[in-house]
Short mmCIF file of C-alpha atoms and ligand atoms in Angstrom, two decimals:
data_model
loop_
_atom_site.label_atom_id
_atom_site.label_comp_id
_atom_site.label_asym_id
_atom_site.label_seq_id
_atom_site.Cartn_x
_atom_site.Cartn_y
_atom_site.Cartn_z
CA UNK A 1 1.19 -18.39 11.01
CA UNK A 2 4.50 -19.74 9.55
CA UNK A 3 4.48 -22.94 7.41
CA UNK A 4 0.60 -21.87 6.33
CA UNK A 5 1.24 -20.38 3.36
CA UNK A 6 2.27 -20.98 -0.34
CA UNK A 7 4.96 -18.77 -2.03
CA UNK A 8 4.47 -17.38 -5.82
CA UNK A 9 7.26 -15.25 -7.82
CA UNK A 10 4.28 -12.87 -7.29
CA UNK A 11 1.15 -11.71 -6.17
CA UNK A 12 -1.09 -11.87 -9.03
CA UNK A 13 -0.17 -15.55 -9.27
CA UNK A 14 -1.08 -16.23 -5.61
CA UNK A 15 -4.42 -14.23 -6.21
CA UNK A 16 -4.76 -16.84 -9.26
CA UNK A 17 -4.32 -19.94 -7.09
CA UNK A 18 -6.59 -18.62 -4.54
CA UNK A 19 -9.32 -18.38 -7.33
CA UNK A 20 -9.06 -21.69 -9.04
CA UNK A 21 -9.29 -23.13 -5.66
CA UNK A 22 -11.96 -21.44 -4.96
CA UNK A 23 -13.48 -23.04 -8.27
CA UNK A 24 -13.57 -19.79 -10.63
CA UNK A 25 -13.98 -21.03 -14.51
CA UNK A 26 -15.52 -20.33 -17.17
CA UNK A 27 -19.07 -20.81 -15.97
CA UNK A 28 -18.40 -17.94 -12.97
CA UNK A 29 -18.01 -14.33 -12.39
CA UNK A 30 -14.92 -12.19 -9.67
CA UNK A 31 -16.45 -9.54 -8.07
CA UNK A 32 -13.91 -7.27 -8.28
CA UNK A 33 -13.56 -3.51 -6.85
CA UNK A 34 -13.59 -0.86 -10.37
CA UNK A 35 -10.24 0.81 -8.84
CA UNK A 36 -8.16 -1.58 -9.39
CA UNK A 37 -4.95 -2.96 -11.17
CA UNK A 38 -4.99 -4.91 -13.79
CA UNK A 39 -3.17 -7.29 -12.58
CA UNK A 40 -5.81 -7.92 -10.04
CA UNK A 41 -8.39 -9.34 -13.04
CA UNK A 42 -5.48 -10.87 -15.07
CA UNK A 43 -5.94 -14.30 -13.22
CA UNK A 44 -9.69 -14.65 -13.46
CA UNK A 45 -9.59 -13.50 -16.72
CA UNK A 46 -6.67 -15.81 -17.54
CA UNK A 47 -9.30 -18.65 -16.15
CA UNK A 48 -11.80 -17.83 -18.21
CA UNK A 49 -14.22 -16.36 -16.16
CA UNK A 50 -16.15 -12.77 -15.94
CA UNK A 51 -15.61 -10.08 -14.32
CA UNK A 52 -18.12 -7.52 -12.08
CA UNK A 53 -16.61 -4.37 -10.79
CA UNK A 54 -18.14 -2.70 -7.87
CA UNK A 55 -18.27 0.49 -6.70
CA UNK A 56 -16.03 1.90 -4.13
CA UNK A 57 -16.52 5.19 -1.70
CA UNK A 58 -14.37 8.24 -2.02
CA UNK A 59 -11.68 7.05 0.32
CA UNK A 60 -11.85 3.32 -1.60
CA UNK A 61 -13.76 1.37 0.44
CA UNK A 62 -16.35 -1.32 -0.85
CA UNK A 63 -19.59 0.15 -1.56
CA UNK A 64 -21.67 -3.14 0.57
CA UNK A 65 -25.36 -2.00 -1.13
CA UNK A 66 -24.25 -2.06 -4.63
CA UNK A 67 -23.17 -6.06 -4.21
CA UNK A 68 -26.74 -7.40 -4.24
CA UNK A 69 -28.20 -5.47 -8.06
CA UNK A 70 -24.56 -6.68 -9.31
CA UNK A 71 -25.24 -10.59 -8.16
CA UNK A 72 -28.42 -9.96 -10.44
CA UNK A 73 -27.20 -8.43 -12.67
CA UNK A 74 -24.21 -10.73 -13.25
CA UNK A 75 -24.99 -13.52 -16.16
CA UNK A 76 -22.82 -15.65 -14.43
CA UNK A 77 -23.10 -17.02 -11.14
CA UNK A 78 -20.56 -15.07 -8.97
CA UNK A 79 -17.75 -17.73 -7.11
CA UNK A 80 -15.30 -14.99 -5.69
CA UNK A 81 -15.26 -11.36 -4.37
CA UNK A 82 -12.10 -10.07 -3.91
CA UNK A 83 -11.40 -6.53 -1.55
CA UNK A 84 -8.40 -4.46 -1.51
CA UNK A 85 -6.71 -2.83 1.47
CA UNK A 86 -5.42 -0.37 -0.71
CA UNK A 87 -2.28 1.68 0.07
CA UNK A 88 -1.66 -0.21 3.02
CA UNK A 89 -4.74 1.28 5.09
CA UNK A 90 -5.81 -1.44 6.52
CA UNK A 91 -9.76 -1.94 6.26
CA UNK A 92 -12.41 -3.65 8.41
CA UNK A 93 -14.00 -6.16 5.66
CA UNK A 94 -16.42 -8.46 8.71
CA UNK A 95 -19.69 -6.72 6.87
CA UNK A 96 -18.18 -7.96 3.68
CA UNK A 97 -17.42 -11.54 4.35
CA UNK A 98 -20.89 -11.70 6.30
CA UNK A 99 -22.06 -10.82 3.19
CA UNK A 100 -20.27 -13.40 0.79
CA UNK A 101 -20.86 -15.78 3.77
CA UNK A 102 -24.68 -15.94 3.34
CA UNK A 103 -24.45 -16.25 -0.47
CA UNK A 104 -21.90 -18.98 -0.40
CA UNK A 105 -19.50 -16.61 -2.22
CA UNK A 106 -15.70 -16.78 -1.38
CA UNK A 107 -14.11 -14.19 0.35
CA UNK A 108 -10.53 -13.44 -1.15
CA UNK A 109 -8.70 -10.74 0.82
CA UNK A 110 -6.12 -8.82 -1.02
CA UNK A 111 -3.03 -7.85 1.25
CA UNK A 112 -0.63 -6.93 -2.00
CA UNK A 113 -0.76 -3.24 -0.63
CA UNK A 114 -0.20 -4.17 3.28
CA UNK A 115 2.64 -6.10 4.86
CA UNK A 116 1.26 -9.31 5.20
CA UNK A 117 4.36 -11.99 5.02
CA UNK A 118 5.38 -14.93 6.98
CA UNK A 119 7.16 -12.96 9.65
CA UNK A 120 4.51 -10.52 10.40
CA UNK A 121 1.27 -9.50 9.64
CA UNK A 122 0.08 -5.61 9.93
CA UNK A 123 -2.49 -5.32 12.13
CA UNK A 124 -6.27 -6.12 11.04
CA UNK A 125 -4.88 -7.73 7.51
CA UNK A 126 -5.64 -11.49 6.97
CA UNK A 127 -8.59 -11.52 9.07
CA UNK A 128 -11.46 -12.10 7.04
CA UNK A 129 -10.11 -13.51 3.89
CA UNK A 130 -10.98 -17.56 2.88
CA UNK A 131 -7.85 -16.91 1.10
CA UNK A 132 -5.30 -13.98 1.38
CA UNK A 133 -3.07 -12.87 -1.58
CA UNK A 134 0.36 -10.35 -0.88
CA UNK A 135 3.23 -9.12 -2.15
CA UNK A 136 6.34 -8.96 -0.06
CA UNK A 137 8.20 -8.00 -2.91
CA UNK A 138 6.61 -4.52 -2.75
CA UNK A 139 7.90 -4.42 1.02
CA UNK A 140 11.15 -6.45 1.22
CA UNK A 141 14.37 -6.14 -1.17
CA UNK A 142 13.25 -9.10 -2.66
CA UNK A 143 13.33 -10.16 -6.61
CA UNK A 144 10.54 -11.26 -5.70
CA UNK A 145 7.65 -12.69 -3.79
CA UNK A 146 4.11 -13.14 -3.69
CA UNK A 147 2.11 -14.96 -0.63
CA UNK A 148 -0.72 -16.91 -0.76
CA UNK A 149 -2.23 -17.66 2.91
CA UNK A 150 -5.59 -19.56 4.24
CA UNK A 151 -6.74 -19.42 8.33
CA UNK A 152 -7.65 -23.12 7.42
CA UNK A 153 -4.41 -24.49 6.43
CA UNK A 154 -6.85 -27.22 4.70
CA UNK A 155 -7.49 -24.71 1.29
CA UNK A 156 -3.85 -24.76 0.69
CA UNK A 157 -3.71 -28.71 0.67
CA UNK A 158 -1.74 -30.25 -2.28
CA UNK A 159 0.18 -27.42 -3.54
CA UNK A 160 2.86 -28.21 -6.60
CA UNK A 161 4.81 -24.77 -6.70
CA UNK A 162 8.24 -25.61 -8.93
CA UNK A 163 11.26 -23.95 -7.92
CA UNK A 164 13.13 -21.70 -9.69
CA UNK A 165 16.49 -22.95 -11.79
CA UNK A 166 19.51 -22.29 -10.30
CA UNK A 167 20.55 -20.07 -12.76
CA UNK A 168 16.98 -18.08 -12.56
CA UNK A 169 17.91 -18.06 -8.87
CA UNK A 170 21.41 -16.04 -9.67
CA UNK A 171 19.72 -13.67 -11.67
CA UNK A 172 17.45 -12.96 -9.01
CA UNK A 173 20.71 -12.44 -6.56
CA UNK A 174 22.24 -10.19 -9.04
CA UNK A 175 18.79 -7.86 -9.68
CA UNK A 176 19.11 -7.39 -5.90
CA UNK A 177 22.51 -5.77 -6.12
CA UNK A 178 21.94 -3.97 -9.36
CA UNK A 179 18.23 -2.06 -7.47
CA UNK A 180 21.14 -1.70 -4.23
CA UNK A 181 23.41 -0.06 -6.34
CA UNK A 182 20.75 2.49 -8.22
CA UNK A 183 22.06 5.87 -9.19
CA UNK A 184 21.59 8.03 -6.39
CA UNK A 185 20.76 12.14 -6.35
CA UNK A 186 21.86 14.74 -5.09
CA UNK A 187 21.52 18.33 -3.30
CA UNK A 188 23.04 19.38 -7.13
CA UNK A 189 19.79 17.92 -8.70
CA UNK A 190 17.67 19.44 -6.73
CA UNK A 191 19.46 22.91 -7.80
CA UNK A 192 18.67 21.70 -11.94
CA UNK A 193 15.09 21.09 -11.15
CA UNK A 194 13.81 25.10 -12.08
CA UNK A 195 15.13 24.78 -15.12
CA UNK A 196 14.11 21.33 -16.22
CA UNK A 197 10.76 22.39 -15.60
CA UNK A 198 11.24 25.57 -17.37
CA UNK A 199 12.16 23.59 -20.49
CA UNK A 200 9.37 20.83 -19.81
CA UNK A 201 6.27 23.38 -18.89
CA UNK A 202 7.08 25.28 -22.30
CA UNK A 203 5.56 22.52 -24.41
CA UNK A 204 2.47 20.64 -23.85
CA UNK A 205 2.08 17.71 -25.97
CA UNK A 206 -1.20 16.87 -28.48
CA UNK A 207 -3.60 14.99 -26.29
CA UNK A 208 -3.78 11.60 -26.91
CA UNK A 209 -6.74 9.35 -27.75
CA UNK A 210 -7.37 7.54 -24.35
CA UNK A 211 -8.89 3.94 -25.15
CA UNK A 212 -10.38 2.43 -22.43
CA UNK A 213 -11.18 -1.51 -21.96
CA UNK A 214 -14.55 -1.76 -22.43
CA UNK A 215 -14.61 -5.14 -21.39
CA UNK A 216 -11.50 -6.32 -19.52
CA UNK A 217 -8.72 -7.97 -21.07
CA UNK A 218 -6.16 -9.84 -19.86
CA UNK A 219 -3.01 -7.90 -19.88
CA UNK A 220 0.78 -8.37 -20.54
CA UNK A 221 1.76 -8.11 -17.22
CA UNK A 222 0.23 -12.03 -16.80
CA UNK A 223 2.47 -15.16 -17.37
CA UNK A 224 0.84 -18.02 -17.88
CA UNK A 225 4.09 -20.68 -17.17
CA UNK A 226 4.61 -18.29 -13.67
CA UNK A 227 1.16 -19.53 -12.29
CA UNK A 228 2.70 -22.48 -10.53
CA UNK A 229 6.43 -21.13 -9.81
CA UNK A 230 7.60 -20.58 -6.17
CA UNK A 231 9.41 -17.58 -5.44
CA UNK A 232 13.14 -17.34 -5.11
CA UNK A 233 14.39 -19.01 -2.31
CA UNK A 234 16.78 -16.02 -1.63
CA UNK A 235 13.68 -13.90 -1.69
CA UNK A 236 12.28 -16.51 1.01
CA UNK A 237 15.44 -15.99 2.84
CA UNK A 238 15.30 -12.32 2.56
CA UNK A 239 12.10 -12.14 3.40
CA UNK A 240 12.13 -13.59 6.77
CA UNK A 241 15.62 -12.12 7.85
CA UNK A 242 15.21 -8.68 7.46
CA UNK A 243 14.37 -5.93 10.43
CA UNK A 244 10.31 -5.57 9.81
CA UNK A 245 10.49 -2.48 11.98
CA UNK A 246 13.30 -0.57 10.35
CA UNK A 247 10.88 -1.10 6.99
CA UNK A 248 8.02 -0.03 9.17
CA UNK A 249 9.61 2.66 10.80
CA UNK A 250 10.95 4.63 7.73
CA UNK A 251 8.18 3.88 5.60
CA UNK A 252 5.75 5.87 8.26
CA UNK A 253 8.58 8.47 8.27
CA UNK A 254 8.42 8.81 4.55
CA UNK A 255 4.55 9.08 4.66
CA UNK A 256 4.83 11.96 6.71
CA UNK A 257 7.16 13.67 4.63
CA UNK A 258 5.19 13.48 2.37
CA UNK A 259 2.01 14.90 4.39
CA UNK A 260 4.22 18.00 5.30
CA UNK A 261 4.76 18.60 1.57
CA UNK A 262 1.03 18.85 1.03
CA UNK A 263 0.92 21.83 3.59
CA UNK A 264 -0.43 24.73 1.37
CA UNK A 265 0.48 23.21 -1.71
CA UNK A 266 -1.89 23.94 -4.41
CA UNK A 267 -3.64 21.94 -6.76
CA UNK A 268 -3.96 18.27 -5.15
CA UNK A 269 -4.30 16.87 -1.78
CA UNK A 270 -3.71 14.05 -0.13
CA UNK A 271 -6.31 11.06 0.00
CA UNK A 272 -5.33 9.65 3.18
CA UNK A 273 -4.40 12.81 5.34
CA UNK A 274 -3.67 11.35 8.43
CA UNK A 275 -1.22 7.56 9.06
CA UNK A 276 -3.17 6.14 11.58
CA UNK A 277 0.32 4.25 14.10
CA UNK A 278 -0.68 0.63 12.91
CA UNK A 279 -0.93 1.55 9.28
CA UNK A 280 2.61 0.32 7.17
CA UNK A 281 1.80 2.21 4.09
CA UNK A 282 2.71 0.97 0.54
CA UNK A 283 2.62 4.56 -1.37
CA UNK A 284 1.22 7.84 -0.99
CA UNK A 285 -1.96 7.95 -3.05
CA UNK A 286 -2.14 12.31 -3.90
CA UNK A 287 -5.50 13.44 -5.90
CA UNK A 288 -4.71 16.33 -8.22
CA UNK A 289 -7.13 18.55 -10.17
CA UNK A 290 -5.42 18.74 -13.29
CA UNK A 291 -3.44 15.90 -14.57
CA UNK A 292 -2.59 17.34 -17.49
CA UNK A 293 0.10 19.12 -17.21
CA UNK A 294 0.79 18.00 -13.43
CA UNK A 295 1.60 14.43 -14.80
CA UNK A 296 2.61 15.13 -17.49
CA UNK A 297 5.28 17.36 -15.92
CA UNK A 298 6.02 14.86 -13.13
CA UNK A 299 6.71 12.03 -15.78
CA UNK A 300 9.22 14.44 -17.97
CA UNK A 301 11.06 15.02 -14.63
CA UNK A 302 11.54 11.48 -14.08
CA UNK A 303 9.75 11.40 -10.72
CA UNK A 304 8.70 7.75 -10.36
CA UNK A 305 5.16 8.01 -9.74
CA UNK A 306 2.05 5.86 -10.96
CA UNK A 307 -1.54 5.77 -11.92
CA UNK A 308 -3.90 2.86 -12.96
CA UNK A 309 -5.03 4.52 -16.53
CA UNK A 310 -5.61 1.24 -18.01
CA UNK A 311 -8.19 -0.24 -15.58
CA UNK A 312 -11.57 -1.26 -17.34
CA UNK A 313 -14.55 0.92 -17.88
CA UNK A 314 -17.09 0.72 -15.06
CA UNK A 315 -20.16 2.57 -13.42
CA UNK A 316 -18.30 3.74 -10.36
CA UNK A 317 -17.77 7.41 -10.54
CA UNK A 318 -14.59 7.13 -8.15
CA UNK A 319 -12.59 4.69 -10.54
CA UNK A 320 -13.01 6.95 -13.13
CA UNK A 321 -12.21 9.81 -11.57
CA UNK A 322 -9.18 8.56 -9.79
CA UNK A 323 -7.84 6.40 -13.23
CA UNK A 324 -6.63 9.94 -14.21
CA UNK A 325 -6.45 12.04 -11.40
CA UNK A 326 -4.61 9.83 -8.36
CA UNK A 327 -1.27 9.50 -8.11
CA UNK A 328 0.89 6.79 -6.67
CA UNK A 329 3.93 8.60 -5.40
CA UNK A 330 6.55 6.07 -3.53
CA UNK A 331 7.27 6.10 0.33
CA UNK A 332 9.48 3.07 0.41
CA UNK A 333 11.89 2.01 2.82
CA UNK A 334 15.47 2.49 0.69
CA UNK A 335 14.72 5.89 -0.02
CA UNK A 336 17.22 8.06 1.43
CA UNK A 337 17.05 11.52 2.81
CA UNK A 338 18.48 13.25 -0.53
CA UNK A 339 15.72 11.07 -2.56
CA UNK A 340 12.79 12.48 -0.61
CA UNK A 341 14.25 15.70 -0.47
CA UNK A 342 14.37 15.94 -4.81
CA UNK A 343 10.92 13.81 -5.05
CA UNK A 344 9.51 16.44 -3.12
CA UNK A 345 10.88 19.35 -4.22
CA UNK A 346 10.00 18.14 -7.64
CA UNK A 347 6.38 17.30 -6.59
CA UNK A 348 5.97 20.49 -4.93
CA UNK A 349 7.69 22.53 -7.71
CA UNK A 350 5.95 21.28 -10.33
CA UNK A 351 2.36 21.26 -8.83
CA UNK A 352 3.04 24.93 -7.32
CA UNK A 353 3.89 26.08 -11.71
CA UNK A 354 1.16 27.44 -13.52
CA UNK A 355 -0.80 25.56 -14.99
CA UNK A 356 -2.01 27.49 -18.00
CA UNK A 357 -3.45 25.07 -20.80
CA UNK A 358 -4.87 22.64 -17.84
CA UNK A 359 -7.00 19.76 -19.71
CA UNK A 360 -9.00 17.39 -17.63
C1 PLP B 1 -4.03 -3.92 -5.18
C2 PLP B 1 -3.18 -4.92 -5.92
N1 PLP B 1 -3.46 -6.22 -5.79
C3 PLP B 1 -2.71 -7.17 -6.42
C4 PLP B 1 -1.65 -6.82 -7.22
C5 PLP B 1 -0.80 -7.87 -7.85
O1 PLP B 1 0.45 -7.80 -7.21
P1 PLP B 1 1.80 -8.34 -7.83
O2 PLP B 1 2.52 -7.19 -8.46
O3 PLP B 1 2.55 -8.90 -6.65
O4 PLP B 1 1.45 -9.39 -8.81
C6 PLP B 1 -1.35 -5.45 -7.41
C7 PLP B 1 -0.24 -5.05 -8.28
O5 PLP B 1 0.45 -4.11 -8.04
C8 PLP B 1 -2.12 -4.48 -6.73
O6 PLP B 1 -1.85 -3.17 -6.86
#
């Protein structure tokens, strides 16, 4: 597969590239899935063109029978669908591109969850896609990094990425180093974390007015004058000289950790309850019933964990049940034992408090 693909600073850019080829304006719609990041829709959107959300099953998988009333519904013609493998569980899409294969829709295959780089490809990713978008940066200690790949090397004809400055290129050296060198914790943390929740769990704070995107909207997170830029070339480097199954390896060990921790613990479980051996997962998506406090909580701690509460407004009962309720926690590779042992004791600890005052 090496020498197929294009590299982008990121993978929002290469999911941009892969729509303009595929000829998304103005005058087209994305089918997108309503989970989703915004960073997903920031390129279409940035292009000019609408956006569909479709609905998704409990464990996030494309909801095929829904497709056809949104094609009809759509007031544009629809160019591109584009299907997650989310969390790194790794999806068979063949009814899906069947399906955009009849209509003369393109099939874009979104691998920013999976580990899908030049040096290897996890199992059943990058199969189906006309075009496949990913992210090694999410899954190497990379600056940065995003991957665009086509099966016909043809779609990816005539590419003019511009490489990063030399100086750009030092600061990109220097951020790996500084995320090397990240404060660490310890056994002594873990000891402090009854009482920082004692002094967090006393006050709940005045709900907030939650606007939602009606429509959706590019965001931020999008840089226009990063749509053509190649990735760092120590990233490259990085990229395709590090041990893929010491990343695998401890990421699966992490995931399981993590499954261990849900054992009898109250108030959530876990979406994904079992890490099928080919699976390389990205995070640990956890469901819990009441987000506020649990989040709340788990954000006053410091635990680094993440939801998509800004995704657009959409039919799909899931997506809107999961914008607030699931939980990103992290199960990457450079988390030592000590790490896991305070994420999880602050996880469990907090979940396991009462959770008088629970708002939905
Ligand atoms: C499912 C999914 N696809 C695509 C992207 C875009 O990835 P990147 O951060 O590399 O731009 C994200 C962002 O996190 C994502 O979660």
């Amino acid at each position: 597969m090496a020498g197929k693909g294009l590299y982008f600073s990121r993978g929002r850019y290469a999911l941009g590239e892969a729509y303009r080829r595929a000829g998304l304006d103005g005058n087209s719609a994305l089918l997108a899935p309503a989970y989703h990041c915004v960073t997903m829709l920031d390129p279409a959107l940035a292009l000019g063109s609408d956006v569909q959300l479709y609905p998704l099953s409990t464990d996030l998988v494309p909801i095929i029978p829904a497709l056809d009333q949104l094609l009809e519904r759509s007031g544009k013609p629809v160019k591109v669908l584009l299907a997650t493998h989310f969390f790194g569980f790794v999806r068979d899409f063949s009814g899906l591109k069947q399906w955009c294969d009849r209509r003369g829709i393109v099939f874009v295959e979104d691998c920013s969850h999976t580990l899908f780089a030049e040096p290897y490809q996890a199992m059943g990713t990058g199969q189906q896609g006309d075009f496949v978008a990913s992210s090694p940066y999410k899954f190497f200690p990379s600056a940065d990094g995003g991957w665009l790949y086509a099966p016909n090397p043809e779609k990816l004809a005539g590419a003019s990425q511009s490489a990063a400055s030399w100086l750009a290129e030092l600061r990109g050296i220097k951020h790996c180093f500084e995320m090397a060198r990240q404060a660490r914790v310890g056994p002594v943390d873990i000891e402090n974390l009854d009482q920082q929740l004692a002094s967090v769990a006393g006050k709940l704070p005045e709900a907030g007015i939650d606007q939602r995107r009606i429509r959706p909207a590019q965001s931020t997170q999008y840089q226009p004058d990063l749509e053509r830029a190649d990735a760092f070339r120590s990233s490259r480097w990085l990229i395709n000289h590090q041990s893929v199954s010491a990343i695998i390896s401890k990421r699966q060990a992490n995931y399981r950790r993590w499954l261990q921790a849900m054992e009898g613990l109250p108030n959530c479980h876990a979406l994904y309850p079992e890490l099928p051996e080919h699976v390389v997962p990205y995070m640990f998506p956890l469901y819990i019933d009441h987000p506020m406090p649990h989040f709340h909580w788990l954000k006053q701690l410091a635990v680094p964990v993440w939801r998509w509460d800004e995704m657009a407004v959409s039919d799909c009962p899931v997506a809107q049940d999961y914008r607030l309720h699931l939980l990103h926690l992290p199960c990457h590779q450079s988390l030592n034992d000590d790490e896991m042992n305070w994420l999880v004791a602050a996880l469990t600890k907090a979940l396991r408090a009462s959770s008088n005052g629970v708002r939905q």
